[in-house]
PDB file of C-alpha atoms in Angstrom:
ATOM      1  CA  UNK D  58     186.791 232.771 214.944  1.00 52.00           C
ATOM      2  CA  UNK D  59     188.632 234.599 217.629  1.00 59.00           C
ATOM      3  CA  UNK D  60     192.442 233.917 216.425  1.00 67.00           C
ATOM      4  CA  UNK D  61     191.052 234.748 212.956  1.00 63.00           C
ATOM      5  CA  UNK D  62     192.228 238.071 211.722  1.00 69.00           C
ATOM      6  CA  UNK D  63     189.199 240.001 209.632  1.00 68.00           C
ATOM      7  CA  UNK D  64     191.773 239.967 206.083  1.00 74.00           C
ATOM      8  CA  UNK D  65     191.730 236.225 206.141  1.00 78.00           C
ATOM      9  CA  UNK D  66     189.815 235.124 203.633  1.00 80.00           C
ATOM     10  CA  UNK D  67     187.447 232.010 204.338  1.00 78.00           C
ATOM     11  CA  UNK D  68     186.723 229.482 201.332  1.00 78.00           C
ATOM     12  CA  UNK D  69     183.930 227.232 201.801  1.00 75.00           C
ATOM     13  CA  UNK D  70     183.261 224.514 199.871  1.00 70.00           C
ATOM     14  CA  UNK D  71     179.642 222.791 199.299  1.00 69.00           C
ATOM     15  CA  UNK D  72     180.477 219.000 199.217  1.00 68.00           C
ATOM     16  CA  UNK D  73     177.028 217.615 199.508  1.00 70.00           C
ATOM     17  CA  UNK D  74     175.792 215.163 197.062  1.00 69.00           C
ATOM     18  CA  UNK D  75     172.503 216.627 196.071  1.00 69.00           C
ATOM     19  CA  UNK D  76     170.835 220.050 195.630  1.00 71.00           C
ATOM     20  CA  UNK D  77     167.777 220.800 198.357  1.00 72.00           C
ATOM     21  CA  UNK D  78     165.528 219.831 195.409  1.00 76.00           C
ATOM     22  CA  UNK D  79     166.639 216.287 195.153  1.00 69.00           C
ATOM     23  CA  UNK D  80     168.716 216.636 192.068  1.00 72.00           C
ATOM     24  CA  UNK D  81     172.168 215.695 192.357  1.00 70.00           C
ATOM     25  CA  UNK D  82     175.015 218.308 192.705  1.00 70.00           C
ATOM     26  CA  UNK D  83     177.581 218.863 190.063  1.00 66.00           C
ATOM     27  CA  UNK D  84     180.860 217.032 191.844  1.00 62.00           C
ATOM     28  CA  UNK D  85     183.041 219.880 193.684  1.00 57.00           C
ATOM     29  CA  UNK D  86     186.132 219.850 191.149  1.00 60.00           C
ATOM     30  CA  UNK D  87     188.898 218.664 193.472  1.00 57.00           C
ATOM     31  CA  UNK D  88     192.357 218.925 192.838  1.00 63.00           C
ATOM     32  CA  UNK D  89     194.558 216.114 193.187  1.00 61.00           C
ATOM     33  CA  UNK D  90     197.734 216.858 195.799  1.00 59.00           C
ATOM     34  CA  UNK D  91     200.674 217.335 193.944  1.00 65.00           C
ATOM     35  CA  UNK D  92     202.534 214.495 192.566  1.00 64.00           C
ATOM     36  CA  UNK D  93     206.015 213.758 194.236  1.00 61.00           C
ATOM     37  CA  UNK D  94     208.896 211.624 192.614  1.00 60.00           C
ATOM     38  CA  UNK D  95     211.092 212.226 195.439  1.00 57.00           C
ATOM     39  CA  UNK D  96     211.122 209.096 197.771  1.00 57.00           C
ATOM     40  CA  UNK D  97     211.207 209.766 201.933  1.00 53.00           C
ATOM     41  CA  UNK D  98     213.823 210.585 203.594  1.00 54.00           C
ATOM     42  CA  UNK D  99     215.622 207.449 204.417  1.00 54.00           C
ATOM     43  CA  UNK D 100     216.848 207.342 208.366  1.00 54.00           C
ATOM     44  CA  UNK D 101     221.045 206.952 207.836  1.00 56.00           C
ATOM     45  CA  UNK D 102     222.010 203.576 209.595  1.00 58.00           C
ATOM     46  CA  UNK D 103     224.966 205.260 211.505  1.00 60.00           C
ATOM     47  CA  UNK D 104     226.341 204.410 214.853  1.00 59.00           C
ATOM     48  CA  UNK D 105     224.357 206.519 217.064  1.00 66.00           C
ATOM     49  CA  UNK D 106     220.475 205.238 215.338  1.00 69.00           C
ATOM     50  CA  UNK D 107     219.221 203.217 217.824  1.00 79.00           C
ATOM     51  CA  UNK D 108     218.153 199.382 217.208  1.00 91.00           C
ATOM     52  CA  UNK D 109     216.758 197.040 219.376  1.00 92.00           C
ATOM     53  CA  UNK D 110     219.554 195.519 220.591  1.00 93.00           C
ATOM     54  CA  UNK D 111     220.705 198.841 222.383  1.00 93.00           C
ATOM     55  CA  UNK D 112     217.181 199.204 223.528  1.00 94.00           C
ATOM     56  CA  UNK D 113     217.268 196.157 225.484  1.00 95.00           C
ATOM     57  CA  UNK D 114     221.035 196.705 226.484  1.00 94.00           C
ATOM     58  CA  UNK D 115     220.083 199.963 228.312  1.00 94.00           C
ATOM     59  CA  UNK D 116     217.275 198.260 229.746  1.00 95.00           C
ATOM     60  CA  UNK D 117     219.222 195.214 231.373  1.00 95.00           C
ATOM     61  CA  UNK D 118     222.036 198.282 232.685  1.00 93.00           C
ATOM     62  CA  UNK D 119     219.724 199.931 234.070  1.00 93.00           C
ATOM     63  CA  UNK D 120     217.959 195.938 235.762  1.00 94.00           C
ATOM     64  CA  UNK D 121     221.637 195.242 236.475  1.00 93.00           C
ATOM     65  CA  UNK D 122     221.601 198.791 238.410  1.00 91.00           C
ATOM     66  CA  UNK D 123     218.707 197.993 240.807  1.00 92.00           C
ATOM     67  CA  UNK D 124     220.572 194.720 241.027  1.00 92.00           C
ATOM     68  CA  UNK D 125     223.550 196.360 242.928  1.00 89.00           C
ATOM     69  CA  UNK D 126     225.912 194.944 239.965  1.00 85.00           C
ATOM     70  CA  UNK D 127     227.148 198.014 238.572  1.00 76.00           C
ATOM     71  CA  UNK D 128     227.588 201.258 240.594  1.00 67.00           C
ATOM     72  CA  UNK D 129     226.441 204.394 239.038  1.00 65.00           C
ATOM     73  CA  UNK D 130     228.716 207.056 240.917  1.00 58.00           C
ATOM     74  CA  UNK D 131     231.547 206.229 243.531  1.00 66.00           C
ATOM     75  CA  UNK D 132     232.587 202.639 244.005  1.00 72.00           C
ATOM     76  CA  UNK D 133     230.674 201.186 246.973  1.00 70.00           C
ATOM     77  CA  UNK D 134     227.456 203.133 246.264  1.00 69.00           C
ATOM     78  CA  UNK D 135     225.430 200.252 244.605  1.00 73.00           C
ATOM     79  CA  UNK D 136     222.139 199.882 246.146  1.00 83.00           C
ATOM     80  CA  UNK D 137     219.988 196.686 245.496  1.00 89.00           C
ATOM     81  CA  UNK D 138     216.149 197.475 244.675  1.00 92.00           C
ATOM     82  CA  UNK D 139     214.814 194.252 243.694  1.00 95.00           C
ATOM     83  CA  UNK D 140     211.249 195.590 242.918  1.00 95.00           C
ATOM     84  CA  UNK D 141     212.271 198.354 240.438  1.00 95.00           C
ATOM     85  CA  UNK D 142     214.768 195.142 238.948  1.00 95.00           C
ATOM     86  CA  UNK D 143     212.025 192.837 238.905  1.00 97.00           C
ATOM     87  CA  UNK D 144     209.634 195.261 237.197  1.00 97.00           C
ATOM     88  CA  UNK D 145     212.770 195.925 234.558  1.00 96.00           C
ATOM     89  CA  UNK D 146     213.340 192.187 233.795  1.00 97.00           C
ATOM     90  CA  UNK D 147     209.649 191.596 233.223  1.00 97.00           C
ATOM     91  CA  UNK D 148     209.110 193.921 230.556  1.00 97.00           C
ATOM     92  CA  UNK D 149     212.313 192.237 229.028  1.00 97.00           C
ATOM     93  CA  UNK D 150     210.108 189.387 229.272  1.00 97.00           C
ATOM     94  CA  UNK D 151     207.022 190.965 227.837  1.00 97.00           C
ATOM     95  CA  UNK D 152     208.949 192.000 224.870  1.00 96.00           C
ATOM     96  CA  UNK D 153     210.182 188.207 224.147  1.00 96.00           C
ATOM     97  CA  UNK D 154     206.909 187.291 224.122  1.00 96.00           C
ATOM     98  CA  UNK D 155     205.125 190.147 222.016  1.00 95.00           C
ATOM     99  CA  UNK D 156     208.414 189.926 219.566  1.00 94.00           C
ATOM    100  CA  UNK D 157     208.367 186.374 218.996  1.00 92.00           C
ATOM    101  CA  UNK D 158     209.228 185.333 214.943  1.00 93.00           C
ATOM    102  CA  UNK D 159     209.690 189.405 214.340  1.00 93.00           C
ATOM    103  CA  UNK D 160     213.877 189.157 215.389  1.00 93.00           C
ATOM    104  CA  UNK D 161     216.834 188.078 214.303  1.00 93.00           C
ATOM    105  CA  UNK D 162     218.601 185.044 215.119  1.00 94.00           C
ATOM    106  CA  UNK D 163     221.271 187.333 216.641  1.00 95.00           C
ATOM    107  CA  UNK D 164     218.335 189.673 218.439  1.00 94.00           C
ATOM    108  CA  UNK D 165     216.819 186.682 219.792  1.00 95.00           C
ATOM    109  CA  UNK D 166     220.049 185.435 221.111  1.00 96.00           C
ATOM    110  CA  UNK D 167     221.055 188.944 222.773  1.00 95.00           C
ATOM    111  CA  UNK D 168     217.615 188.950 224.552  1.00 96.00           C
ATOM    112  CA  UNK D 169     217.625 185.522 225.596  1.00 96.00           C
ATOM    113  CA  UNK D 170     221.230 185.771 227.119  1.00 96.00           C
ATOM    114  CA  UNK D 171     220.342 188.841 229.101  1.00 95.00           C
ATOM    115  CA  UNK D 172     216.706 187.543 230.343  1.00 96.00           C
ATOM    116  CA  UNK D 173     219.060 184.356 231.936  1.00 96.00           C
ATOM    117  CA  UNK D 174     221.514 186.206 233.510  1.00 95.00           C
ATOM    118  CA  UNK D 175     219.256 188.837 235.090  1.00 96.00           C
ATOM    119  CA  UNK D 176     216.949 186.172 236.220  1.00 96.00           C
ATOM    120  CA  UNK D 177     220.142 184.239 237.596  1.00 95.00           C
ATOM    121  CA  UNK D 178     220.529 187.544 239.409  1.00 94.00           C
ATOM    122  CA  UNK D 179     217.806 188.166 241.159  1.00 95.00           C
ATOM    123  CA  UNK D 180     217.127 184.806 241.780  1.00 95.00           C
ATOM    124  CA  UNK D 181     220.271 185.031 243.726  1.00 94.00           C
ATOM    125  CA  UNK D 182     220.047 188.165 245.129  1.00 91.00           C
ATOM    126  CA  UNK D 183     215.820 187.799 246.667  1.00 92.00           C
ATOM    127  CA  UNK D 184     217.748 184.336 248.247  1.00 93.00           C
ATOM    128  CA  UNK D 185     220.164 186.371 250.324  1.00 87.00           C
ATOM    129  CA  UNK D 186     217.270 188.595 251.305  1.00 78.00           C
TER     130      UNK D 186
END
């Protein structure tokens, strides 16, 4: 191997089930891993883990963005880009449908309030266009 240096030592290990007479092979003595009590690391539930309902928070800011309703600079700098919002507030949609029965009542609610209002929104704003 090139990225092999010639003191490494290379074990091989026969694992084949018979012998090239036909008899079968003595089985390779393998050594279970070793045993840990300790359970995984548990992810701390703090305020700055993420959850779903920030996920689809950020997601609606950033809908609400292309939707000229917040400005993300100077006041009077909000541009409307109803594609990029469109494209933002279907995937909201897409993940109502492929998280249906796996939220909370209080999930559920959150992304169901901001799928309205954004469609509301656009509705609105693709009328004045």
């Amino acid at each position: 191997m090139p990225n092999q240096s010639p003191d490494e030592e290379i074990k091989v290990t026969d694992r084949r089930l018979f012998r090239r007479d036909g008899e079968a092979a003595a089985p390779p003595s393998v050594e279970p891993p070793p045993a840990t009590t300790a359970e995984p690391a548990a992810r701390p539930a703090d305020a700055d883990s993420p959850d779903f309902g920030t996920f689809v928070m950020g997601l609606a800011k950033i809908a609400l963005l292309h939707l000229g309703e917040a400005e993300m600079q100077a006041p009077g700098t909000a541009e409307v880009n109803l594609p990029a919002a469109r494209e933002l507030i279907d995937i909201l949609g897409m993940l109502h449908e492929k998280t249906a029965g796996n939220l909370s009542p209080e999930e559920l609610h959150l992304l169901d309030t901001l799928l309205y209002e954004l469609r509301m929104d656009f509705a609105q704003k693709a009328s004045l266009r």
